[in-house]
PDB file of C-alpha atoms in Angstrom:
ATOM      1  CA  GLN A   1     102.380 106.267 140.682  1.00 85.00           C
ATOM      2  CA  PRO A   2     100.616 103.234 139.181  1.00 88.00           C
ATOM      3  CA  VAL A   3     102.842 100.764 137.358  1.00 94.00           C
ATOM      4  CA  LEU A   4     102.651  97.336 135.763  1.00 98.00           C
ATOM      5  CA  THR A   5     105.488  95.091 136.928  1.00 98.00           C
ATOM      6  CA  GLN A   6     106.917  92.232 134.875  1.00 98.00           C
ATOM      7  CA  PRO A   7     109.995  90.081 135.459  1.00 98.00           C
ATOM      8  CA  PRO A   8     112.788  91.238 133.133  1.00 96.00           C
ATOM      9  CA  SER A   9     113.500  87.748 131.859  1.00 97.00           C
ATOM     10  CA  ALA A  10     112.109  84.236 131.541  1.00 98.00           C
ATOM     11  CA  SER A  11     113.404  81.125 129.839  1.00 97.00           C
ATOM     12  CA  GLY A  12     112.518  77.579 128.914  1.00 97.00           C
ATOM     13  CA  THR A  13     113.520  74.734 126.673  1.00 97.00           C
ATOM     14  CA  PRO A  14     111.626  73.676 123.544  1.00 98.00           C
ATOM     15  CA  GLY A  15     108.358  71.965 124.425  1.00 97.00           C
ATOM     16  CA  GLN A  16     108.175  73.424 127.929  1.00 98.00           C
ATOM     17  CA  ARG A  17     105.478  75.648 129.361  1.00 98.00           C
ATOM     18  CA  VAL A  18     106.547  79.104 130.492  1.00 98.00           C
ATOM     19  CA  THR A  19     104.543  81.810 132.235  1.00 98.00           C
ATOM     20  CA  VAL A  20     105.115  85.571 132.374  1.00 98.00           C
ATOM     21  CA  SER A  21     103.512  87.562 135.159  1.00 98.00           C
ATOM     22  CA  CYS A  22     102.187  91.122 135.218  1.00 98.00           C
ATOM     23  CA  SER A  23     101.369  92.769 138.541  1.00 98.00           C
ATOM     24  CA  GLY A  24      99.332  95.954 138.771  1.00 98.00           C
ATOM     25  CA  GLY A  25      96.869  97.681 141.046  1.00 97.00           C
ATOM     26  CA  GLY A  26      93.271  98.602 141.670  1.00 96.00           C
ATOM     27  CA  SER A  27      93.206 101.416 139.116  1.00 96.00           C
ATOM     28  CA  ASN A  28      94.441  99.294 136.193  1.00 97.00           C
ATOM     29  CA  LEU A  29      94.365  95.475 136.238  1.00 97.00           C
ATOM     30  CA  GLY A  30      91.812  95.515 139.042  1.00 97.00           C
ATOM     31  CA  VAL A  31      89.193  97.228 136.885  1.00 96.00           C
ATOM     32  CA  ASN A  32      90.337  97.059 133.261  1.00 96.00           C
ATOM     33  CA  ASN A  33      91.286  94.407 130.746  1.00 96.00           C
ATOM     34  CA  VAL A  34      94.879  93.365 130.262  1.00 97.00           C
ATOM     35  CA  ASN A  35      96.358  92.904 126.798  1.00 98.00           C
ATOM     36  CA  TRP A  36      99.599  91.168 125.883  1.00 98.00           C
ATOM     37  CA  TYR A  37     101.999  91.998 123.056  1.00 98.00           C
ATOM     38  CA  GLN A  38     104.824  90.053 121.450  1.00 98.00           C
ATOM     39  CA  GLN A  39     107.709  91.998 119.959  1.00 97.00           C
ATOM     40  CA  LEU A  40     110.258  90.268 117.777  1.00 96.00           C
ATOM     41  CA  PRO A  41     113.591  92.051 117.275  1.00 91.00           C
ATOM     42  CA  GLY A  42     113.351  95.029 114.951  1.00 91.00           C
ATOM     43  CA  THR A  43     109.586  94.789 114.491  1.00 96.00           C
ATOM     44  CA  ALA A  44     106.482  96.509 115.810  1.00 97.00           C
ATOM     45  CA  PRO A  45     104.632  94.888 118.718  1.00 98.00           C
ATOM     46  CA  LYS A  46     101.940  92.395 117.810  1.00 98.00           C
ATOM     47  CA  LEU A  47      98.713  91.905 119.763  1.00 98.00           C
ATOM     48  CA  LEU A  48      98.892  88.434 121.285  1.00 98.00           C
ATOM     49  CA  ILE A  49      96.101  88.348 123.888  1.00 98.00           C
ATOM     50  CA  TYR A  50      93.277  90.860 124.368  1.00 97.00           C
ATOM     51  CA  GLY A  51      90.481  91.224 126.883  1.00 96.00           C
ATOM     52  CA  ASP A  52      92.454  89.266 129.519  1.00 97.00           C
ATOM     53  CA  ASN A  53      92.273  85.890 127.757  1.00 98.00           C
ATOM     54  CA  LYS A  54      91.194  86.145 124.100  1.00 97.00           C
ATOM     55  CA  ARG A  55      93.391  85.368 121.120  1.00 98.00           C
ATOM     56  CA  PRO A  56      93.199  87.370 117.877  1.00 96.00           C
ATOM     57  CA  SER A  57      92.755  85.376 114.720  1.00 96.00           C
ATOM     58  CA  GLY A  58      96.009  83.707 113.722  1.00 96.00           C
ATOM     59  CA  VAL A  59      97.559  83.501 117.194  1.00 97.00           C
ATOM     60  CA  PRO A  60      98.281  79.871 118.079  1.00 97.00           C
ATOM     61  CA  ASP A  61      96.394  78.364 120.999  1.00 96.00           C
ATOM     62  CA  ARG A  62      99.771  77.672 122.626  1.00 98.00           C
ATOM     63  CA  PHE A  63      99.416  81.230 123.941  1.00 98.00           C
ATOM     64  CA  SER A  64      96.909  81.835 126.728  1.00 98.00           C
ATOM     65  CA  GLY A  65      96.140  84.613 129.184  1.00 98.00           C
ATOM     66  CA  SER A  66      94.537  84.813 132.594  1.00 98.00           C
ATOM     67  CA  LYS A  67      93.846  87.435 135.234  1.00 98.00           C
ATOM     68  CA  SER A  68      92.918  87.364 138.880  1.00 97.00           C
ATOM     69  CA  GLY A  69      92.408  90.573 140.811  1.00 97.00           C
ATOM     70  CA  THR A  70      95.380  92.827 140.132  1.00 97.00           C
ATOM     71  CA  SER A  71      97.640  90.180 138.612  1.00 98.00           C
ATOM     72  CA  ALA A  72      97.733  88.688 135.147  1.00 98.00           C
ATOM     73  CA  SER A  73      99.709  85.943 133.441  1.00 98.00           C
ATOM     74  CA  LEU A  74     100.677  84.955 129.937  1.00 98.00           C
ATOM     75  CA  ALA A  75     101.387  81.264 129.385  1.00 98.00           C
ATOM     76  CA  VAL A  76     103.252  79.810 126.457  1.00 98.00           C
ATOM     77  CA  SER A  77     103.007  76.042 126.129  1.00 98.00           C
ATOM     78  CA  GLY A  78     104.918  73.791 123.763  1.00 97.00           C
ATOM     79  CA  LEU A  79     107.675  76.401 123.572  1.00 98.00           C
ATOM     80  CA  LEU A  80     109.191  76.912 120.109  1.00 98.00           C
ATOM     81  CA  PRO A  81     112.427  78.684 119.129  1.00 97.00           C
ATOM     82  CA  GLU A  82     110.406  81.352 117.310  1.00 96.00           C
ATOM     83  CA  ASP A  83     108.704  82.302 120.595  1.00 97.00           C
ATOM     84  CA  GLU A  84     111.941  83.996 121.653  1.00 97.00           C
ATOM     85  CA  ALA A  85     110.859  87.628 121.892  1.00 97.00           C
ATOM     86  CA  ASP A  86     109.951  90.434 124.266  1.00 97.00           C
ATOM     87  CA  TYR A  87     106.498  90.260 125.847  1.00 98.00           C
ATOM     88  CA  TYR A  88     104.614  93.252 127.248  1.00 98.00           C
ATOM     89  CA  CYS A  89     101.409  93.543 129.247  1.00 98.00           C
ATOM     90  CA  ALA A  90      99.269  96.667 128.932  1.00 98.00           C
ATOM     91  CA  ALA A  91      96.176  98.108 130.570  1.00 97.00           C
ATOM     92  CA  TRP A  92      94.299 101.371 130.906  1.00 97.00           C
ATOM     93  CA  ASP A  93      94.803 103.120 134.236  1.00 96.00           C
ATOM     94  CA  ASP A  94      91.764 104.978 135.554  1.00 96.00           C
ATOM     95  CA  SER A  95      93.695 107.250 137.915  1.00 95.00           C
ATOM     96  CA  LEU A  96      96.198 108.407 135.281  1.00 94.00           C
ATOM     97  CA  ASN A  97      93.677 108.350 132.407  1.00 94.00           C
ATOM     98  CA  SER A  98      96.475 106.740 130.479  1.00 95.00           C
ATOM     99  CA  VAL A  99      97.659 103.442 129.004  1.00 97.00           C
ATOM    100  CA  LEU A 100     100.293 101.658 131.066  1.00 97.00           C
ATOM    101  CA  PHE A 101     102.754  99.168 129.635  1.00 98.00           C
ATOM    102  CA  GLY A 102     104.713  96.732 131.741  1.00 97.00           C
ATOM    103  CA  GLY A 103     108.490  96.938 131.511  1.00 96.00           C
ATOM    104  CA  GLY A 104     108.625  93.876 129.281  1.00 97.00           C
ATOM    105  CA  THR A 105     109.892  90.324 129.713  1.00 97.00           C
ATOM    106  CA  LYS A 106     112.558  88.881 127.455  1.00 97.00           C
ATOM    107  CA  LEU A 107     111.728  85.236 126.809  1.00 98.00           C
ATOM    108  CA  THR A 108     114.706  83.086 125.882  1.00 98.00           C
ATOM    109  CA  VAL A 109     114.326  79.618 124.403  1.00 97.00           C
ATOM    110  CA  LEU A 110     117.339  77.650 125.583  1.00 94.00           C
TER     111      LEU A 110
ATOM    112  CA  GLN B   1      93.669  94.971 105.113  1.00 94.00           C
ATOM    113  CA  VAL B   2      94.217  97.732 107.641  1.00 96.00           C
ATOM    114  CA  GLN B   3      97.536  99.522 107.205  1.00 98.00           C
ATOM    115  CA  LEU B   4      99.097 102.384 109.117  1.00 98.00           C
ATOM    116  CA  GLN B   5     101.858 104.189 107.240  1.00 98.00           C
ATOM    117  CA  GLN B   6     104.061 106.549 109.203  1.00 98.00           C
ATOM    118  CA  SER B   7     105.979 109.525 107.840  1.00 98.00           C
ATOM    119  CA  GLY B   8     108.153 112.275 109.235  1.00 96.00           C
ATOM    120  CA  PRO B   9     111.764 113.345 109.803  1.00 96.00           C
ATOM    121  CA  GLY B  10     114.235 111.054 111.503  1.00 96.00           C
ATOM    122  CA  LEU B  11     116.258 113.888 113.039  1.00 98.00           C
ATOM    123  CA  VAL B  12     115.084 116.772 115.204  1.00 98.00           C
ATOM    124  CA  LYS B  13     117.179 119.445 116.915  1.00 98.00           C
ATOM    125  CA  PRO B  14     117.096 119.845 120.704  1.00 98.00           C
ATOM    126  CA  SER B  15     114.365 122.240 121.873  1.00 97.00           C
ATOM    127  CA  GLY B  16     112.589 121.754 118.535  1.00 98.00           C
ATOM    128  CA  THR B  17     109.289 120.045 117.783  1.00 98.00           C
ATOM    129  CA  LEU B  18     108.989 116.443 116.646  1.00 98.00           C
ATOM    130  CA  SER B  19     106.210 116.001 114.071  1.00 98.00           C
ATOM    131  CA  LEU B  20     104.981 112.690 112.711  1.00 98.00           C
ATOM    132  CA  ASN B  21     102.016 111.605 110.590  1.00 98.00           C
ATOM    133  CA  CYS B  22     100.190 108.295 110.354  1.00 98.00           C
ATOM    134  CA  THR B  23      98.026 107.576 107.315  1.00 98.00           C
ATOM    135  CA  VAL B  24      95.307 104.962 107.692  1.00 98.00           C
ATOM    136  CA  SER B  25      94.210 102.745 104.802  1.00 97.00           C
ATOM    137  CA  GLY B  26      91.950  99.718 104.603  1.00 97.00           C
ATOM    138  CA  ALA B  27      89.668 101.107 107.335  1.00 95.00           C
ATOM    139  CA  SER B  28      87.863 104.337 108.005  1.00 95.00           C
ATOM    140  CA  ILE B  29      89.452 106.715 110.489  1.00 95.00           C
ATOM    141  CA  ILE B  30      85.866 107.770 111.221  1.00 94.00           C
ATOM    142  CA  SER B  31      84.916 104.799 113.363  1.00 90.00           C
ATOM    143  CA  ASN B  32      84.635 103.742 116.983  1.00 91.00           C
ATOM    144  CA  ASN B  33      88.391 103.219 117.108  1.00 92.00           C
ATOM    145  CA  TRP B  34      90.868 105.511 118.815  1.00 95.00           C
ATOM    146  CA  TRP B  35      94.246 106.274 117.271  1.00 97.00           C
ATOM    147  CA  SER B  36      97.368 106.249 119.411  1.00 97.00           C
ATOM    148  CA  TRP B  37     101.072 107.024 119.460  1.00 98.00           C
ATOM    149  CA  VAL B  38     103.515 104.794 121.341  1.00 98.00           C
ATOM    150  CA  ARG B  39     107.284 105.158 121.612  1.00 98.00           C
ATOM    151  CA  GLN B  40     110.169 102.894 122.526  1.00 97.00           C
ATOM    152  CA  THR B  41     113.516 104.265 123.626  1.00 93.00           C
ATOM    153  CA  PRO B  42     116.539 102.280 122.398  1.00 82.00           C
ATOM    154  CA  GLY B  43     116.808  99.020 124.282  1.00 79.00           C
ATOM    155  CA  LYS B  44     113.919  99.924 126.551  1.00 82.00           C
ATOM    156  CA  GLY B  45     110.211  99.281 126.873  1.00 89.00           C
ATOM    157  CA  LEU B  46     107.072 100.795 125.421  1.00 96.00           C
ATOM    158  CA  GLU B  47     105.588 104.127 126.482  1.00 97.00           C
ATOM    159  CA  TRP B  48     102.138 105.323 125.460  1.00 97.00           C
ATOM    160  CA  ILE B  49     102.076 108.961 124.390  1.00 97.00           C
ATOM    161  CA  GLY B  50      98.465 109.793 123.640  1.00 96.00           C
ATOM    162  CA  GLU B  51      95.395 109.118 121.513  1.00 96.00           C
ATOM    163  CA  VAL B  52      92.761 110.853 119.438  1.00 96.00           C
ATOM    164  CA  TYR B  53      89.200 110.057 118.387  1.00 95.00           C
ATOM    165  CA  HIS B  54      87.975 111.120 114.956  1.00 96.00           C
ATOM    166  CA  ARG B  55      85.923 113.900 116.547  1.00 95.00           C
ATOM    167  CA  GLY B  56      89.110 115.381 118.003  1.00 94.00           C
ATOM    168  CA  THR B  57      88.829 114.182 121.596  1.00 94.00           C
ATOM    169  CA  THR B  58      92.230 113.366 123.063  1.00 94.00           C
ATOM    170  CA  ASN B  59      93.911 111.693 126.037  1.00 93.00           C
ATOM    171  CA  TYR B  60      97.595 112.015 126.967  1.00 95.00           C
ATOM    172  CA  ASN B  61     100.219 110.397 129.143  1.00 95.00           C
ATOM    173  CA  PRO B  62     100.633 112.850 132.039  1.00 95.00           C
ATOM    174  CA  SER B  63     104.374 112.063 132.218  1.00 93.00           C
ATOM    175  CA  LEU B  64     104.899 114.113 129.053  1.00 94.00           C
ATOM    176  CA  ARG B  65     103.827 117.222 130.962  1.00 85.00           C
ATOM    177  CA  GLY B  66     101.745 118.763 128.210  1.00 91.00           C
ATOM    178  CA  ARG B  67     104.420 118.585 125.491  1.00 97.00           C
ATOM    179  CA  ALA B  68     102.470 116.177 123.263  1.00 98.00           C
ATOM    180  CA  THR B  69      99.630 117.077 120.903  1.00 98.00           C
ATOM    181  CA  VAL B  70      97.767 114.431 118.902  1.00 98.00           C
ATOM    182  CA  SER B  71      95.422 115.593 116.174  1.00 98.00           C
ATOM    183  CA  VAL B  72      93.347 114.084 113.378  1.00 97.00           C
ATOM    184  CA  ASP B  73      92.585 115.108 109.780  1.00 97.00           C
ATOM    185  CA  THR B  74      89.695 112.954 108.610  1.00 97.00           C
ATOM    186  CA  SER B  75      89.857 114.363 105.073  1.00 97.00           C
ATOM    187  CA  LYS B  76      93.333 112.839 104.707  1.00 97.00           C
ATOM    188  CA  SER B  77      92.571 109.737 106.810  1.00 97.00           C
ATOM    189  CA  GLN B  78      95.535 110.789 108.888  1.00 98.00           C
ATOM    190  CA  PHE B  79      96.438 111.488 112.492  1.00 98.00           C
ATOM    191  CA  SER B  80      99.519 113.272 113.765  1.00 98.00           C
ATOM    192  CA  LEU B  81     101.845 113.725 116.714  1.00 98.00           C
ATOM    193  CA  ASN B  82     103.627 116.911 117.705  1.00 98.00           C
ATOM    194  CA  LEU B  83     106.054 116.716 120.629  1.00 98.00           C
ATOM    195  CA  ALA B  84     107.454 120.062 121.688  1.00 98.00           C
ATOM    196  CA  SER B  85     110.689 121.059 123.450  1.00 98.00           C
ATOM    197  CA  VAL B  86     112.419 117.779 122.683  1.00 98.00           C
ATOM    198  CA  THR B  87     115.631 116.632 124.333  1.00 97.00           C
ATOM    199  CA  ALA B  88     117.919 113.655 123.805  1.00 96.00           C
ATOM    200  CA  ALA B  89     115.619 111.698 126.130  1.00 95.00           C
ATOM    201  CA  ASP B  90     112.963 111.830 123.421  1.00 97.00           C
ATOM    202  CA  THR B  91     115.121 109.833 121.017  1.00 97.00           C
ATOM    203  CA  ALA B  92     113.060 106.731 120.327  1.00 98.00           C
ATOM    204  CA  VAL B  93     111.241 104.622 117.780  1.00 98.00           C
ATOM    205  CA  TYR B  94     107.773 106.123 117.433  1.00 98.00           C
ATOM    206  CA  TYR B  95     104.814 103.926 116.475  1.00 98.00           C
ATOM    207  CA  CYS B  96     101.255 104.780 115.580  1.00 98.00           C
ATOM    208  CA  ALA B  97      98.576 102.219 116.426  1.00 98.00           C
ATOM    209  CA  ARG B  98      94.848 101.597 116.292  1.00 97.00           C
ATOM    210  CA  ASP B  99      92.988 100.908 119.532  1.00 95.00           C
ATOM    211  CA  ARG B 100      89.950  98.972 118.426  1.00 88.00           C
ATOM    212  CA  ALA B 101      88.216  98.830 121.786  1.00 83.00           C
ATOM    213  CA  GLY B 102      87.785 102.483 122.646  1.00 77.00           C
ATOM    214  CA  GLY B 103      89.357 105.356 124.504  1.00 78.00           C
ATOM    215  CA  THR B 104      89.903 103.603 127.838  1.00 86.00           C
ATOM    216  CA  SER B 105      91.601 100.460 126.651  1.00 89.00           C
ATOM    217  CA  SER B 106      94.980  99.268 125.412  1.00 93.00           C
ATOM    218  CA  ASP B 107      93.839  96.947 122.626  1.00 95.00           C
ATOM    219  CA  PHE B 108      96.196  97.916 119.772  1.00 97.00           C
ATOM    220  CA  ASP B 109      95.429  95.557 116.923  1.00 96.00           C
ATOM    221  CA  HIS B 110      97.259  97.341 114.106  1.00 98.00           C
ATOM    222  CA  TRP B 111     100.582  99.184 114.233  1.00 98.00           C
ATOM    223  CA  GLY B 112     102.607 101.375 111.940  1.00 98.00           C
ATOM    224  CA  GLN B 113     106.076 100.365 110.851  1.00 97.00           C
ATOM    225  CA  GLY B 114     107.825 102.596 113.369  1.00 98.00           C
ATOM    226  CA  ILE B 115     110.150 105.549 112.762  1.00 98.00           C
ATOM    227  CA  LEU B 116     113.392 106.122 114.647  1.00 97.00           C
ATOM    228  CA  VAL B 117     113.563 109.785 115.600  1.00 98.00           C
ATOM    229  CA  SER B 118     116.868 111.037 116.938  1.00 97.00           C
ATOM    230  CA  VAL B 119     117.198 114.312 118.803  1.00 98.00           C
ATOM    231  CA  SER B 120     120.579 115.812 118.094  1.00 97.00           C
ATOM    232  CA  SER B 121     122.164 119.062 116.958  1.00 96.00           C
TER     233      SER B 121
END
């Protein structure tokens, strides 16, 4: 069963650079774009990165995405307290004909 | 601006059918976008349920074993979710969302406000 795997937690201090990984397989990240979502407590997810590495209008350039093969990463530089949130990767899976979400990573700003 | 407004009951009895609507404003539902439902169980992650195109074409998460039906009513600029034979495991916050990139992507650029649906007698 295809899955997207994320670490459950990550942390950093203000000003640091933190990365969140997303590991998939040949039927999802290997052939389709990865998108990243930020979810603040009690709110709907917000599109943060699309098409592997593009930022929607209004998303600060402190957020960046990359992908290589079947792995992707979200980087947050110049960490701010308001970046404390849950982050999810997502991709279409060709074998399931379905969207897959990663399990989410809770980012804590220490 | 694009808005997705969700409506529907917050409580459903076990073995019943969960029904939710999502009304689209600020954009035409007749477009190259697909319209999806996503849920989030309490304290857990996101799960994609299914999607519909304005012509009625659908895709579903196979893990729901055929219980989900997503439909569209272009005259009302609305799309809907029916989830049959619900159990307590279906208790979740349900979101509707627009996928702007097409039926084989996960590019959800606009989301509804979310509705907590509890399954309980």
